[in-house]
Amino acid sequence: MNPFFSVIVPVYNVEAYLQECMESVLTSHRVPANYEIILINDGSTDHSGDLCDVYASQYPEIVHTVHQPNEGLSSARNTGIRYASGEYIVLLDSDDKLAPGALDHLAVCVGSDFPDLIVNHVDQFADRTNHYTLFNGNYPEGDRVLDCREEYMKLLKNKKFVTSAWTFTVKRELLQKKKISFYEGIYHEDELWTHKICLAAETLKYNDEPFYLYRINRAGSIMSATDLKHLSDKMFILRNILTDAEKLDFAKKELAEAKAAELYWSIVFGAKDFMNTEHKGELISFLSRYMNLLKKSKFSEAKVVNALFSLIGIKNTECALKKWKQ
């Protein structure tokens, strides 16, 4: 019999964290195991790959290890999903962990409704501490099946949409049917993937029981890096969303434009750091081309920036934003 949950864990040079991550999954249930763990060793150069093999040998019925050359997080996740056989996909980064009883809580949330998508409660903690603070959660809807697209718009309007892929548990069948995978070779791939699953899903439930524990401020974490590629990849994703939106019906197109407006807003604040570089012209051209998205933004601050763009120009506005942020 196939497992109910497939827990996908991409692994790259995390030997200091992998045991803690794995133990959190292996102790996340009280009922007989109804899950599998798929470890994707993405070309690690430390002992992470060896640890993956150790767990696979200790728990052969549950843990499966796949070794591949280093191809990045998106590729590792895609590989894991291809190998998965569970009804639902759970994504877990190897330096994070699941809360005690997480998979039991998730099974209760799924219940007999079998929603396409579940938005999970997430707490965050600093490296080497046991102090947890809310990252995403406190959902008011309770144990009800909701319309996914209506909830997606609400989350965007209320600035509560968290783009991290591990926030969501999704039906594997939905990913297969809609041919949704992670775009490889870019940063912020979660922005595009979560948008696509929210457009594709019909039904959604919120899981407000403790579920995901997100480690912050880890040394060497990719999330700590900021450079022009991060910004240009966001610009690429925005264009991709708007191109695909032209093929959608009115309701889905409205959602895509709202998501693009949210992304544009983050690009506005990212561009300020590059206005005195050789990339100034490219950035001004991009911001000018998609400036109309500010009018579609659900953020009240966007109206102010839109007015400043018109009054003093994009470059001067970006310079003002940089001074304001300082």
Tab-separated table of C-alpha atoms in Angstrom, residues 78 81 174-182 192-193 196-198 200:
chain	number	residue	atom	x	y	z
A	78	ASN	CA	11.704	17.797	-8.590
A	81	ILE	CA	8.555	14.436	-6.274
A	174	LEU	CA	-2.528	17.740	-8.735
A	175	LEU	CA	1.164	18.311	-9.503
A	176	GLN	CA	1.096	15.461	-12.014
A	177	LYS	CA	-2.160	16.475	-13.673
A	178	LYS	CA	-1.182	20.134	-14.052
A	179	LYS	CA	2.477	19.320	-14.773
A	180	ILE	CA	3.689	21.668	-12.043
A	181	SER	CA	7.362	21.502	-11.124
A	182	PHE	CA	9.994	23.834	-9.715
A	192	LEU	CA	6.472	30.765	-9.056
A	193	TRP	CA	5.691	27.276	-7.730
A	196	LYS	CA	0.961	27.865	-9.782
A	197	ILE	CA	-0.334	25.431	-7.157
A	198	CYS	CA	-2.709	28.064	-5.746
A	200	ALA	CA	-4.437	24.983	-9.960
